[in-house]
Structure formats: structure tokens, C-alpha cells
Coordinates of C-alpha atoms in Angstrom, one line a residue:
Chain A
M1 CA 49.3 6.7 6.1
L2 CA 51.8 7.1 3.3
I3 CA 50.3 6.9 -0.2
L4 CA 52.1 6.5 -3.5
G5 CA 50.1 8.2 -6.3
I6 CA 50.4 7.2 -10.0
E7 CA 48.9 9.1 -12.9
S8 CA 49.2 7.8 -16.5
S9 CA 45.8 8.6 -18.1
C10 CA 47.0 10.7 -21.0
D11 CA 50.4 12.3 -21.9
E12 CA 52.0 12.9 -18.6
T13 CA 53.5 10.4 -16.2
G14 CA 53.1 11.7 -12.6
I15 CA 54.2 10.1 -9.4
A16 CA 53.9 11.4 -5.8
L17 CA 54.1 10.5 -2.2
Y18 CA 51.5 11.8 0.3
D19 CA 51.5 11.5 4.1
T20 CA 48.1 11.9 5.7
A21 CA 49.5 12.5 9.1
L22 CA 51.6 15.5 8.0
G23 CA 48.6 16.7 5.9
A24 CA 46.1 16.5 8.7
G25 CA 46.1 20.3 9.3
T26 CA 47.0 21.8 6.0
P27 CA 46.7 19.2 3.2
A28 CA 49.7 20.8 1.3
A29 CA 52.0 19.8 4.2
G30 CA 51.3 16.1 3.4
L31 CA 52.8 16.3 -0.1
L32 CA 56.3 14.9 0.5
A33 CA 57.5 14.8 -3.2
H34 CA 56.1 14.6 -6.7
A35 CA 57.7 14.1 -10.1
L36 CA 56.3 14.5 -13.6
H37 CA 57.4 13.6 -17.1
S38 CA 55.5 15.4 -19.9
Q39 CA 55.3 13.7 -23.3
V40 CA 54.3 17.0 -25.0
R41 CA 57.5 17.2 -27.0
M42 CA 57.1 13.6 -28.3
H43 CA 53.5 14.2 -29.4
Q44 CA 54.4 17.5 -31.0
D45 CA 55.9 15.7 -34.0
Y46 CA 52.6 14.1 -34.6
G47 CA 50.3 17.1 -34.1
G48 CA 48.5 15.6 -31.2
V49 CA 48.6 12.8 -28.7
V50 CA 49.2 9.3 -30.3
P51 CA 47.7 6.9 -27.7
E52 CA 50.1 4.0 -28.5
L53 CA 53.2 6.2 -28.2
A54 CA 51.8 7.6 -24.9
S55 CA 51.5 4.1 -23.5
R56 CA 55.0 3.1 -24.7
D57 CA 56.4 6.1 -22.9
H58 CA 54.5 5.6 -19.6
I59 CA 55.9 2.1 -19.2
R60 CA 59.5 3.4 -19.5
R61 CA 59.1 6.4 -17.2
L62 CA 57.0 5.0 -14.3
L63 CA 59.6 3.2 -12.2
P64 CA 62.4 5.7 -12.7
L65 CA 60.1 8.5 -11.6
T66 CA 59.0 6.4 -8.6
R67 CA 62.7 6.0 -7.6
V68 CA 63.1 9.8 -7.9
V69 CA 60.1 10.5 -5.6
L70 CA 61.1 7.9 -3.0
K71 CA 64.6 9.4 -2.9
E72 CA 63.4 13.0 -2.7
A73 CA 60.9 12.1 0.1
G74 CA 63.6 10.0 1.9
K75 CA 61.2 7.1 2.1
T76 CA 61.5 3.4 1.3
L77 CA 58.9 1.1 -0.4
A78 CA 58.5 -0.7 2.9
E79 CA 57.1 2.5 4.5
I80 CA 54.2 2.9 1.9
D81 CA 50.7 2.0 3.2
A82 CA 48.8 2.1 -0.1
V83 CA 49.1 2.7 -3.8
A84 CA 46.6 5.0 -5.6
Y85 CA 46.5 4.9 -9.4
T86 CA 44.3 6.7 -12.0
R87 CA 41.6 4.2 -13.0
G88 CA 39.9 6.5 -15.5
P89 CA 38.7 8.3 -17.5
G90 CA 41.5 8.5 -20.0
L91 CA 43.3 6.6 -22.8
A92 CA 42.8 2.9 -22.1
G93 CA 46.4 1.8 -23.0
A94 CA 47.9 4.6 -20.9
L95 CA 45.7 4.0 -17.9
L96 CA 46.6 0.2 -18.0
V97 CA 50.3 0.9 -17.5
G98 CA 49.8 2.8 -14.2
A99 CA 47.0 0.4 -13.1
A100 CA 49.1 -2.8 -13.8
A101 CA 52.3 -1.6 -12.2
G102 CA 50.6 0.1 -9.3
S103 CA 48.4 -2.8 -8.5
A104 CA 51.2 -5.3 -8.8
L105 CA 53.5 -3.2 -6.6
A106 CA 50.7 -3.0 -4.0
M107 CA 50.0 -6.7 -4.1
A108 CA 53.7 -7.7 -3.7
L109 CA 54.0 -5.2 -0.8
G110 CA 50.7 -6.6 0.7
I111 CA 49.1 -3.2 0.9
P112 CA 45.8 -1.8 -0.7
A113 CA 45.7 -0.5 -4.3
I114 CA 43.0 2.0 -5.0
G115 CA 41.8 3.2 -8.4
V116 CA 41.1 6.9 -8.4
H117 CA 38.9 9.0 -10.7
H118 CA 41.1 11.4 -12.6
L119 CA 38.6 14.2 -12.3
E120 CA 38.3 13.7 -8.5
G121 CA 42.0 14.2 -8.5
H122 CA 41.7 17.5 -10.4
L123 CA 38.7 18.5 -8.3
L124 CA 40.6 18.1 -5.0
S125 CA 43.9 19.5 -6.3
P126 CA 43.2 23.1 -5.1
L127 CA 43.1 21.7 -1.6
L128 CA 46.9 21.1 -2.0
A129 CA 47.4 24.9 -2.4
A130 CA 48.9 27.0 0.4
D131 CA 45.5 28.6 1.1
P132 CA 43.0 25.8 0.4
P133 CA 39.2 26.3 0.1
A134 CA 36.8 24.9 2.7
F135 CA 33.8 22.7 1.6
P136 CA 31.3 23.2 0.1
F137 CA 32.3 24.8 -3.1
V138 CA 31.5 25.0 -6.8
A139 CA 34.2 23.4 -9.0
L140 CA 34.9 24.3 -12.6
L141 CA 36.9 21.5 -14.2
V142 CA 38.5 22.7 -17.5
S143 CA 41.0 20.8 -19.5
G144 CA 41.6 19.4 -23.0
G145 CA 39.3 16.6 -22.2
H146 CA 36.7 18.0 -19.8
T147 CA 34.5 21.0 -19.1
Q148 CA 32.2 20.5 -16.1
L149 CA 30.7 22.5 -13.2
M150 CA 30.2 20.5 -10.1
R151 CA 28.8 21.2 -6.6
V152 CA 31.2 19.7 -4.1
E153 CA 30.0 19.1 -0.5
G154 CA 33.0 17.0 0.5
V155 CA 35.2 14.1 -0.7
G156 CA 33.0 11.8 -2.7
R157 CA 30.0 14.1 -2.5
Y158 CA 29.6 15.6 -5.9
E159 CA 26.7 16.9 -8.0
L160 CA 27.1 17.6 -11.7
L161 CA 25.7 21.1 -12.4
G162 CA 26.5 21.3 -16.1
E163 CA 29.0 20.1 -18.7
T164 CA 30.0 20.6 -22.3
V165 CA 27.7 19.0 -24.8
D166 CA 30.5 18.7 -27.4
D167 CA 34.2 19.9 -27.3
A168 CA 36.0 20.6 -24.1
A169 CA 37.3 24.2 -23.6
G170 CA 40.9 23.1 -23.8
E171 CA 40.1 21.3 -27.0
A172 CA 38.6 24.5 -28.4
F173 CA 41.8 26.3 -27.6
D174 CA 43.9 23.6 -29.3
K175 CA 41.7 23.3 -32.4
S176 CA 41.6 27.1 -32.9
A177 CA 45.4 27.2 -32.5
K178 CA 45.8 24.4 -35.1
L179 CA 43.7 26.4 -37.6
L180 CA 46.2 29.3 -37.1
G181 CA 49.0 26.9 -37.8
L182 CA 50.3 26.9 -34.2
S183 CA 52.1 23.7 -33.3
Y184 CA 50.6 21.2 -30.7
P185 CA 49.7 21.8 -28.0
G186 CA 48.2 25.0 -29.3
G187 CA 46.3 26.3 -26.3
P188 CA 49.3 27.9 -24.5
A189 CA 50.7 29.1 -27.9
L190 CA 47.3 30.7 -28.7
S191 CA 47.2 32.5 -25.3
K192 CA 50.7 33.8 -25.9
L193 CA 49.7 35.1 -29.4
A194 CA 46.5 36.6 -27.8
Q195 CA 48.6 38.9 -25.6
E196 CA 49.5 41.0 -28.6
G197 CA 45.9 41.0 -29.8
Q198 CA 43.2 43.6 -29.5
V199 CA 39.5 43.2 -28.8
G200 CA 37.0 44.3 -31.4
R201 CA 38.4 43.2 -34.8
Y202 CA 36.7 39.8 -34.7
K203 CA 33.5 38.8 -33.0
L204 CA 33.2 35.1 -32.4
P205 CA 30.0 33.3 -31.2
R206 CA 29.5 32.4 -27.5
P207 CA 27.2 29.4 -27.8
M208 CA 24.8 28.7 -25.0
L209 CA 25.9 31.9 -23.1
G210 CA 22.3 32.9 -22.7
S211 CA 20.9 29.5 -21.9
A212 CA 19.5 29.1 -18.4
D213 CA 21.3 25.8 -17.8
L214 CA 25.0 25.4 -16.9
N215 CA 26.0 23.5 -20.0
F216 CA 28.7 24.5 -22.5
S217 CA 29.2 24.1 -26.2
F218 CA 32.5 24.9 -27.9
S219 CA 32.4 23.0 -31.2
G220 CA 30.9 25.9 -33.1
L221 CA 33.8 28.0 -32.2
K222 CA 36.3 26.2 -34.5
T223 CA 34.0 26.6 -37.4
A224 CA 33.7 30.3 -36.8
V225 CA 37.5 30.5 -36.5
L226 CA 38.0 28.5 -39.7
T227 CA 35.7 30.9 -41.6
V228 CA 37.7 34.0 -40.4
V229 CA 41.1 32.3 -41.2
R230 CA 39.9 31.5 -44.7
K231 CA 38.3 34.8 -45.4
D232 CA 41.2 36.9 -44.2
G233 CA 44.0 34.4 -45.3
L234 CA 45.3 34.2 -41.7
E235 CA 47.3 31.0 -42.3
D236 CA 49.8 33.5 -43.7
T237 CA 52.0 34.5 -40.7
A238 CA 52.6 37.9 -42.3
H239 CA 49.2 39.0 -40.9
T240 CA 50.8 39.4 -37.5
Q241 CA 48.3 41.7 -35.9
A242 CA 45.2 40.1 -37.4
R243 CA 46.3 36.7 -36.2
A244 CA 46.9 38.1 -32.7
D245 CA 43.5 39.7 -32.8
L246 CA 41.8 36.5 -33.7
A247 CA 43.7 34.6 -31.0
R248 CA 42.5 37.3 -28.6
A249 CA 38.9 36.9 -29.8
V250 CA 39.1 33.1 -29.3
E251 CA 40.4 33.5 -25.8
E252 CA 37.7 36.2 -25.0
A253 CA 34.9 33.9 -26.3
I254 CA 36.0 30.9 -24.3
T255 CA 36.7 32.8 -21.1
D256 CA 33.5 34.8 -21.4
V257 CA 31.4 31.6 -21.5
L258 CA 33.4 29.9 -18.7
T259 CA 33.1 33.0 -16.5
A260 CA 29.4 33.5 -17.1
K261 CA 28.5 29.9 -16.4
S262 CA 30.7 29.7 -13.3
I263 CA 29.1 32.9 -11.9
S264 CA 25.6 31.5 -12.7
A265 CA 26.6 28.3 -10.8
L266 CA 27.6 30.4 -7.8
Q267 CA 24.3 32.3 -7.9
Q268 CA 22.2 29.2 -8.4
T269 CA 23.9 27.3 -5.5
G270 CA 24.3 30.4 -3.3
L271 CA 27.9 29.3 -2.6
K272 CA 30.7 31.7 -2.2
R273 CA 33.7 29.6 -3.2
L274 CA 34.6 28.6 -6.7
V275 CA 37.4 26.1 -7.3
V276 CA 39.0 26.0 -10.8
A277 CA 41.1 23.0 -11.8
G278 CA 42.5 21.3 -14.9
G279 CA 44.9 22.4 -17.6
V280 CA 43.0 25.5 -18.7
S281 CA 43.0 26.8 -15.1
A282 CA 46.5 28.0 -15.7
N283 CA 45.2 30.5 -18.3
H284 CA 45.9 34.1 -17.0
R285 CA 43.0 35.8 -18.7
L286 CA 40.5 33.2 -17.4
R287 CA 41.9 33.7 -13.9
S288 CA 41.6 37.5 -14.0
R289 CA 38.1 37.4 -15.4
L290 CA 36.9 34.9 -12.8
D291 CA 38.5 36.8 -10.0
A292 CA 36.9 40.1 -11.0
A293 CA 33.4 38.5 -11.6
A294 CA 33.5 36.6 -8.3
A295 CA 34.6 39.7 -6.3
K296 CA 31.3 41.4 -7.4
L297 CA 29.5 38.6 -5.7
D298 CA 31.7 38.7 -2.6
A299 CA 32.8 35.2 -3.7
R300 CA 36.4 33.9 -4.0
V301 CA 38.1 31.8 -6.6
Y302 CA 40.7 29.1 -5.6
Y303 CA 43.2 27.6 -8.0
P304 CA 45.7 24.7 -7.7
E305 CA 49.4 25.6 -7.6
L306 CA 50.6 26.1 -11.2
A307 CA 52.6 22.9 -11.1
L308 CA 49.4 21.0 -10.2
C309 CA 47.2 22.5 -13.0
T310 CA 48.3 19.8 -15.5
D311 CA 47.8 16.1 -14.9
N312 CA 50.0 15.0 -12.0
G313 CA 50.6 12.3 -9.4
A314 CA 50.1 14.5 -6.4
M315 CA 46.4 14.9 -6.9
I316 CA 46.0 11.1 -7.4
A317 CA 47.9 10.4 -4.2
Y318 CA 45.8 13.0 -2.4
A319 CA 42.5 11.8 -3.7
G320 CA 43.5 8.2 -3.0
A321 CA 44.4 9.3 0.6
C322 CA 41.0 11.0 1.1
R323 CA 39.1 8.0 -0.2
L324 CA 41.1 5.5 2.0
Q325 CA 40.6 7.7 5.1
L326 CA 36.8 7.6 4.4
Q327 CA 36.9 3.9 4.0
A328 CA 39.0 3.5 7.1
A329 CA 36.5 5.6 9.0
A330 CA 33.6 3.5 7.6
G331 CA 35.1 0.2 8.9
G332 CA 38.3 -0.5 7.0
F333 CA 39.3 -1.8 3.6
E334 CA 40.6 -5.0 2.1
A335 CA 44.0 -5.2 0.5
G336 CA 42.9 -7.3 -2.5
P337 CA 41.9 -8.7 -4.9
Y338 CA 44.0 -6.4 -7.2
R339 CA 41.9 -6.5 -10.3
F340 CA 43.1 -3.6 -12.3
D341 CA 40.4 -3.3 -14.9
I342 CA 40.4 0.4 -15.9
K343 CA 37.5 2.7 -16.9
P344 CA 38.4 4.8 -20.0
R345 CA 34.9 6.3 -19.7
W346 CA 33.8 7.0 -16.2
D347 CA 31.1 9.3 -14.9
L348 CA 32.3 11.1 -11.8
N349 CA 28.8 11.2 -10.4
S350 CA 28.9 7.4 -10.2
T351 CA 31.8 7.6 -7.7
A352 CA 29.8 9.7 -5.3
I353 CA 29.4 8.1 -1.9
G354 CA 26.0 6.5 -1.7
A355 CA 25.6 6.7 -5.5
Chain B
M1 CA 65.3 -21.0 -7.4
F2 CA 61.7 -19.6 -7.4
L3 CA 60.5 -17.9 -10.5
L4 CA 57.1 -16.3 -11.3
A5 CA 56.1 -15.9 -15.0
L6 CA 53.4 -13.8 -16.6
E7 CA 52.0 -14.1 -20.1
T8 CA 49.3 -11.9 -21.6
S9 CA 50.4 -11.4 -25.2
T10 CA 47.3 -13.1 -26.8
E11 CA 43.7 -13.6 -25.8
Y12 CA 44.9 -16.1 -23.2
C13 CA 46.0 -15.0 -19.8
S14 CA 48.4 -17.2 -17.9
C15 CA 50.9 -17.2 -15.0
A16 CA 53.2 -19.9 -13.8
L17 CA 55.7 -20.7 -11.0
N18 CA 58.9 -22.5 -11.6
L19 CA 60.0 -23.9 -8.2
D20 CA 63.4 -25.4 -8.7
G21 CA 62.3 -27.0 -11.9
E22 CA 58.7 -27.9 -10.9
V23 CA 56.4 -25.8 -13.1
R24 CA 52.8 -25.0 -12.0
E25 CA 50.6 -23.0 -14.3
S26 CA 47.3 -21.2 -14.2
S27 CA 45.7 -20.3 -17.6
V28 CA 42.4 -19.0 -18.9
L29 CA 40.9 -17.7 -22.2
A30 CA 40.6 -14.1 -21.1
G31 CA 39.5 -12.3 -24.3
Q32 CA 40.1 -8.7 -23.2
G33 CA 39.8 -9.4 -19.5
H34 CA 43.5 -9.8 -18.6
S35 CA 43.5 -6.7 -16.4
A36 CA 40.8 -8.1 -14.1
L37 CA 42.2 -11.7 -14.1
L38 CA 45.9 -11.6 -14.0
L39 CA 46.8 -10.5 -10.4
P40 CA 44.0 -12.6 -8.7
M41 CA 45.4 -15.6 -10.7
V42 CA 48.9 -14.8 -9.5
A43 CA 47.7 -14.5 -5.9
G44 CA 45.9 -17.9 -6.2
L45 CA 49.0 -19.6 -7.6
M46 CA 51.2 -18.1 -4.9
A47 CA 48.8 -19.1 -2.1
Q48 CA 48.6 -22.7 -3.4
A49 CA 52.4 -22.9 -3.3
G50 CA 52.4 -21.2 0.1
L51 CA 54.8 -18.6 -1.2
A52 CA 55.2 -14.9 -0.3
F53 CA 56.4 -12.4 -2.9
G54 CA 59.5 -11.7 -1.0
Q55 CA 60.5 -15.4 -1.4
L56 CA 60.7 -15.2 -5.2
D57 CA 64.1 -14.9 -6.8
V58 CA 63.0 -13.5 -10.2
I59 CA 60.1 -12.4 -12.3
A60 CA 59.8 -13.4 -16.0
F61 CA 57.2 -12.2 -18.5
G62 CA 56.2 -12.7 -22.2
A63 CA 57.8 -9.6 -23.7
G64 CA 56.4 -9.9 -27.2
P65 CA 55.7 -9.7 -30.0
G66 CA 52.0 -9.8 -29.5
S67 CA 49.1 -7.5 -28.6
F68 CA 50.7 -4.1 -27.6
T69 CA 48.2 -3.7 -24.7
G70 CA 48.7 -7.3 -23.6
L71 CA 52.5 -6.9 -23.6
R72 CA 52.2 -3.9 -21.4
I73 CA 49.9 -5.6 -19.0
A74 CA 52.4 -8.4 -18.3
C75 CA 55.4 -6.0 -18.4
G76 CA 53.7 -3.4 -16.1
A77 CA 52.7 -6.1 -13.6
A78 CA 56.2 -7.7 -13.8
Q79 CA 57.7 -4.2 -13.2
G80 CA 55.5 -3.7 -10.1
L81 CA 56.0 -7.1 -8.6
A82 CA 59.8 -7.0 -9.2
F83 CA 60.2 -3.4 -8.0
A84 CA 58.5 -4.2 -4.6
H85 CA 61.2 -6.6 -3.6
D86 CA 64.1 -5.5 -5.8
L87 CA 63.9 -8.7 -7.9
P88 CA 65.5 -9.1 -11.4
V89 CA 63.3 -9.5 -14.4
V90 CA 63.7 -11.8 -17.4
P91 CA 61.9 -10.8 -20.6
V92 CA 61.1 -13.9 -22.7
V93 CA 60.3 -13.6 -26.4
T94 CA 56.7 -15.0 -27.0
L95 CA 57.8 -16.7 -30.2
E96 CA 60.5 -18.6 -28.2
A97 CA 57.9 -19.6 -25.7
L98 CA 55.8 -21.1 -28.5
A99 CA 58.9 -22.9 -29.8
Q100 CA 59.7 -24.2 -26.3
D101 CA 56.2 -25.6 -25.8
S102 CA 56.2 -27.4 -29.1
G103 CA 58.9 -29.8 -27.9
A104 CA 60.2 -29.9 -31.4
D105 CA 63.9 -29.5 -32.3
R106 CA 63.6 -27.2 -35.4
V107 CA 60.7 -24.7 -34.9
L108 CA 59.3 -21.9 -36.9
A109 CA 57.2 -19.8 -34.6
C110 CA 54.7 -17.3 -36.1
L111 CA 52.1 -15.0 -34.8
D112 CA 49.6 -13.0 -36.9
A113 CA 50.6 -9.3 -36.7
R114 CA 47.4 -8.1 -38.6
L115 CA 47.6 -5.5 -41.3
G116 CA 48.7 -8.3 -43.6
E117 CA 51.9 -8.9 -41.7
L118 CA 53.3 -11.5 -39.3
Y119 CA 55.8 -12.0 -36.6
L120 CA 58.3 -14.8 -37.3
A121 CA 61.3 -16.4 -35.7
A122 CA 63.2 -19.7 -36.2
Y123 CA 64.8 -21.8 -33.4
E124 CA 66.8 -24.9 -33.0
R125 CA 66.8 -26.7 -29.7
V126 CA 70.1 -27.1 -27.9
A127 CA 68.8 -28.3 -24.5
D128 CA 65.5 -29.0 -22.8
D129 CA 65.0 -25.4 -21.8
Q130 CA 67.2 -23.7 -24.3
L131 CA 66.8 -22.7 -27.9
K132 CA 69.3 -21.3 -30.4
V133 CA 68.0 -18.4 -32.6
V134 CA 68.2 -19.3 -36.3
A135 CA 66.2 -16.3 -37.5
E136 CA 65.7 -13.3 -35.2
P137 CA 62.1 -12.3 -34.3
A138 CA 60.9 -10.0 -37.1
L139 CA 57.9 -8.2 -38.4
L140 CA 57.5 -9.3 -42.0
K141 CA 55.2 -9.1 -45.0
T142 CA 54.2 -12.4 -46.4
S143 CA 56.0 -11.3 -49.6
G144 CA 59.3 -10.9 -47.6
L145 CA 59.7 -14.2 -45.8
P146 CA 63.3 -15.3 -45.3
V147 CA 64.8 -18.4 -46.9
L148 CA 65.2 -21.1 -44.2
P149 CA 66.2 -24.5 -45.6
G150 CA 65.3 -27.8 -44.0
T151 CA 62.2 -29.2 -42.4
W152 CA 60.4 -27.2 -39.7
T153 CA 57.7 -27.6 -37.1
G154 CA 55.3 -24.7 -37.4
V155 CA 53.6 -23.2 -34.3
G156 CA 51.4 -20.3 -33.6
S157 CA 48.4 -18.4 -34.9
G158 CA 50.4 -17.1 -37.9
F159 CA 50.0 -20.6 -39.5
A160 CA 46.3 -20.1 -39.5
A161 CA 46.2 -16.5 -40.6
H162 CA 49.0 -16.9 -43.3
A163 CA 48.8 -20.6 -44.1
A164 CA 49.2 -20.3 -47.9
A165 CA 52.3 -18.0 -47.7
L166 CA 54.0 -20.1 -45.0
T167 CA 53.4 -23.5 -46.5
G168 CA 54.5 -22.2 -49.9
Q169 CA 57.8 -20.8 -48.5
Y170 CA 58.8 -23.5 -46.1
T171 CA 59.0 -27.3 -45.8
L172 CA 56.9 -28.0 -42.8
G173 CA 56.4 -31.3 -40.9
A174 CA 53.8 -30.8 -38.2
I175 CA 51.8 -27.6 -37.8
H176 CA 50.3 -26.4 -34.5
A177 CA 48.4 -23.3 -35.5
E178 CA 46.3 -23.4 -32.3
A179 CA 49.3 -23.1 -30.0
F180 CA 49.7 -19.9 -28.0
P181 CA 52.5 -18.6 -25.8
R182 CA 52.1 -19.9 -22.3
A183 CA 53.4 -18.8 -19.0
A184 CA 54.7 -22.3 -18.3
A185 CA 57.1 -22.1 -21.2
V186 CA 58.1 -18.5 -20.2
A187 CA 58.8 -20.0 -16.7
R188 CA 61.1 -22.7 -18.1
L189 CA 63.0 -20.5 -20.5
G190 CA 63.1 -17.7 -17.9
A191 CA 64.7 -19.9 -15.3
A192 CA 67.4 -21.1 -17.7
R193 CA 68.1 -17.5 -18.8
F194 CA 68.3 -16.3 -15.2
A195 CA 70.7 -19.1 -14.5
R196 CA 72.9 -17.9 -17.4
G197 CA 72.8 -14.3 -15.9
E198 CA 70.5 -12.9 -18.5
F199 CA 68.2 -10.5 -16.6
V200 CA 67.5 -6.8 -16.2
R201 CA 66.4 -4.5 -13.5
A202 CA 62.6 -3.9 -13.1
E203 CA 62.8 -0.4 -14.7
E204 CA 64.7 -1.8 -17.7
A205 CA 62.0 -4.4 -18.4
V206 CA 60.2 -3.3 -21.6
P207 CA 58.0 -4.9 -24.2
L208 CA 59.3 -6.2 -27.5
Y209 CA 56.9 -4.6 -30.0
L210 CA 58.8 -5.2 -33.3
R211 CA 56.3 -2.9 -35.0
D212 CA 57.7 0.5 -34.2
K213 CA 56.0 2.7 -36.8
V214 CA 52.6 3.3 -35.3
A215 CA 51.6 6.8 -36.5
L216 CA 52.4 9.4 -39.2
D217 CA 54.3 12.4 -38.1
V218 CA 53.2 15.9 -39.1
H219 CA 55.3 15.9 -42.3
E220 CA 54.0 12.5 -43.4
Q221 CA 50.4 13.7 -42.6
A222 CA 51.0 16.8 -44.8
A223 CA 52.4 14.6 -47.6
L224 CA 49.4 12.3 -47.4
R225 CA 47.0 15.3 -47.6
A226 CA 48.8 16.6 -50.6
E227 CA 48.7 13.2 -52.3
R228 CA 44.9 13.0 -51.6
R229 CA 44.4 16.4 -53.2
Q230 CA 46.4 15.6 -56.3
P231 CA 46.3 11.8 -57.1
A232 CA 48.9 10.8 -59.6
A233 CA 47.5 10.4 -63.1
G234 CA 45.7 7.1 -63.3
G235 CA 46.6 6.4 -59.8
V236 CA 44.3 5.9 -56.8
A237 CA 44.5 8.2 -53.8
V238 CA 45.2 6.3 -50.6

């Protein structure tokens, strides 16, 4: 089966083509082509994602990117067997662009359209790496919108172990960066600044670090950062070292909590594989901390390829392919009726097979 | 010539076929349910006509102005349908569809744009399925309505939302404030445009928003914050 994947849930338009036959052995071999347009620059002028502008950009990028992907893969539309699009969660207006165009394309071609859960895409994206993990595993999903720990038995077999009760980890990075006057998106800029920073000058809280559950809380962090910034006048970029030290402290606090909870999840489940996905999974300090902590448990951490850490079409094409194969095995699927009502809020647990 | 038209710019959801001049339409009051309704309605219309998508010659859609999300639903669906079979696309202005449906010869079409503004255009009929633009579609404040002499037929929700301003500014014969842009009108105008060679490729099909300022950039945000901290003497912070 050849599947076209469409991602438009936030500020990146992603398109990909996935071939299940070629990916039967190693999933990565099935990814024929993928293309991405990031809107980060456009939203920078506004200090954050403007949903209306995001939607306006998606509708201009979607088909040109699809042409690029088809050409790169050497395929024609007539060869496509299904269209997978992100149905949620995400920005409603942005989701609707991919859902409308993807469903209409599928209907006119007479092939199935399948609405994919964005987090299922992220969750499965490490399987597209050169050395993919086997099921079951613990998954840490960390991005600007999500922070969750899941137990993953297989495609569509997920159990939520814990999640943030307020801000997402990526949001904590971005908000702290904003307080330091770093331009949007602040997370990567803050990590860069943190490279020059030293541990010890600032001590920031690690909420819920000691709690027995696997939940997170990051909203208190920005208050603590704001207090330090005001007290030491760190809006002033002349305080080069102190700013770097604070950035380092923010990164330490976030990675500490993410690492501790992930390790607890491995211990509680007895699993030896941890999969980390989402935008924050690109963070180097997080990766080295997780790798070191997991090694002590004889466990291993798996990450998506760097290009697939952000939102992308490849993970949607792949997740759609996995779902379609399950449906085919369970007796087939219908091509219609091409309703494309989206789900801006959508609990991943509710997509579990048998849920 | 077989044309399929989509219209989702208001709370109504409609689609229509123009089969060599014979127009068939399917229309419902959708509220916010367009995404669930539109494509099943299209499938029903196509099945009734016994048509496959590959047999269509062109896709038309109500491009705007209207609900931004609604415009993108019709535009996105038109892009997808057209792309599948490499069909051309005809964007049709919703105000012109309103004018077309009125049947009148001199039409002021107006939709409420909220935030105290309206979308307005003026048309004169030159043929059954062809209108000449007298005043280009524009986003206007009620205090900035253009001068348009003569007697007009008023159509669209703008005549309900901004009745006083419009009746004060213009000489109006009949008023049809309950009228909304329909796919049948888009199908008629679209076919005429297509015949005149006025179409675009699927990826060039975009909504006509008219309202282009939708957010404050970082400099404007900073200026607003400064203004809030230091309201002008006697003035009111906004």
C-alpha cells in the first residue's frame, strides 16, 4: 500500500509518501519521500503562533509540497492507495486545511481517507529510525503542546502512565526564553544560551519530582524564572554569564524532571525500552541525561531521526499505514463517507483498539 | 461542460453541479458542521447524476469574503478534488454569487464582517450569468461607505446587521437580507468564467479574505503595552 501523509495541526506543513511493502522489514525503508514547510519565521514577527495565519499558510503550501513529494518518490497520484491526514489534536483551522484537502483528494481518487491522531504519529516516529525499537516500550512525548508518558504494547495499544497537569515541557522552555527576551521560538535559543551557562548559580524548583505518580507540572517554573529575572535585572543582555547560567538552570530543571519520571516509568513497568518523541526530543542535554540514566537500568533510549522530531508528514503517513494494515487484517475498510470533522482536543487513550 | 461548485462561506453548506447549463444543488443549514457534511453531500449529488470525478471539467468554489474557516473548507476541498484529476479551479466571489442569485440588474451585495465592519461590492448585470463589477469587493467601516448613485437591490446579511448605515447611504429598491451565497449561483457564474478562460490551477486556488490584518506583530504588541502603562492624559487605555 502506498500512503500519502498530510500534517497541518500547528505551524508546519508536512507531506510524505510511505510504502508498506518496502517498509515490511525495516519501517524506515518504506519512507519514499517527505517534505516540510516550517512557518516559524512567519510567527516570529508575532512572538508566537497566530492560528489564523497558520491556517492561511497551510492552504498555500499543501499542494505544492505534495507535488514535490510525488516527484521525489517518482510516483503518480494514481498509484496512491490511501490518504492519511492529522485529525487532531491541534489548531482547529489548521487541522481543517489538511483534513479538507486530504479527504477530497481521497474521495476523488476513490481511495480511503484516514484521520490520524497527531500523538500516535509522534509515538510511532522512532520506528522510522535506522535502528527502531521493538514493542513493548515506554514512550515519553515531549513537545510545545504535550508532555506524556505512555506504555505502548503495539499500534493502537496505549496506556497513559502520566502527563503534565499544566504547561507542556516545550512550553516551559519557550516561556522561560521569552522572559529572557529571546525571540520565538525560544526553546532552541534557550538551549543554545545554556551551553555557556554553569550549574549552581541559580536553583529552580522541580515540581512533582518527588511525587509517586508519573505526572508533571511546569507552570511554576516560569514564575521562578520571572522572579530571578526581575531580582537580578537579567532582561539586560549585558549580564551575559548570569543569563546563560539561568538558561542552564531552566534546562537542568526540565531535563531533571523528564529524566526522573521516565526512569520511574521504566521501573514501574519493568520495560527496558524508552522511546522519546516530539520537538523537545531534539534537546541534546535531555538526550544525554536520559541515555546515562537508562544505561544504569540496562535500558535503552530510542529517538526519532532529527528531521522527524518536529511535526512532519512522515509520521502521519506511517501511523496511517499502521492503522490501515490493522483494519485490513481485521476484515477491511470502507473508502467513504469522507466526513472530515476534526478533533482539536482528542485523548490518545480513546483511539486505543478496543477502547 | 460539467462543473462542480462548493460553497461554505456562511452557516449554510451547499454544493451544485452545472451540467451543460442544467444546475442541480444540494444545500443545508450546517451551523459549524460543514466539515462533516460537505463531501458526503458532494458524493450524493455526483451519484444522483451518475457522474465520476474524472468526468468533471472544472471545480468552482465560493472564495470569499466570508467565514475564514468556511472559506478554507471549500477551498481545501476544491484543491483536493481538482488536484486528483488535474482539473482547473474557478474561484467565485461570494458577493457576486449573492448578486447573481438576486436576479436583479443593479445589486449591492453585503455580508456582515463583524467587528463593526462589512464586506460590500456593487454589480450590474450584463448577461444571465455575468455581472460587471461597479464597486470592487472591500472590507469597510459603516462610516466609510463609497458613494454609489442610482437605485440598487440590496442582498445579504449585511443589510440586517448594518441596516441603518446602508439605508442611510444608498437608494435601495428591494432588500433581501436573508439571502446567502449558494453553490447554484457559484456553479452558474463559475461555468461562465471557465468558458471565458478565467481559471487557475488547483494549487493557485486561495480564499479571498479581504481582512488581512489578523494579529498584532511584536512591535505593535509592545506599543500597546506601553500605551496601557501610560494612558494619555484624559484618555482611556485600550
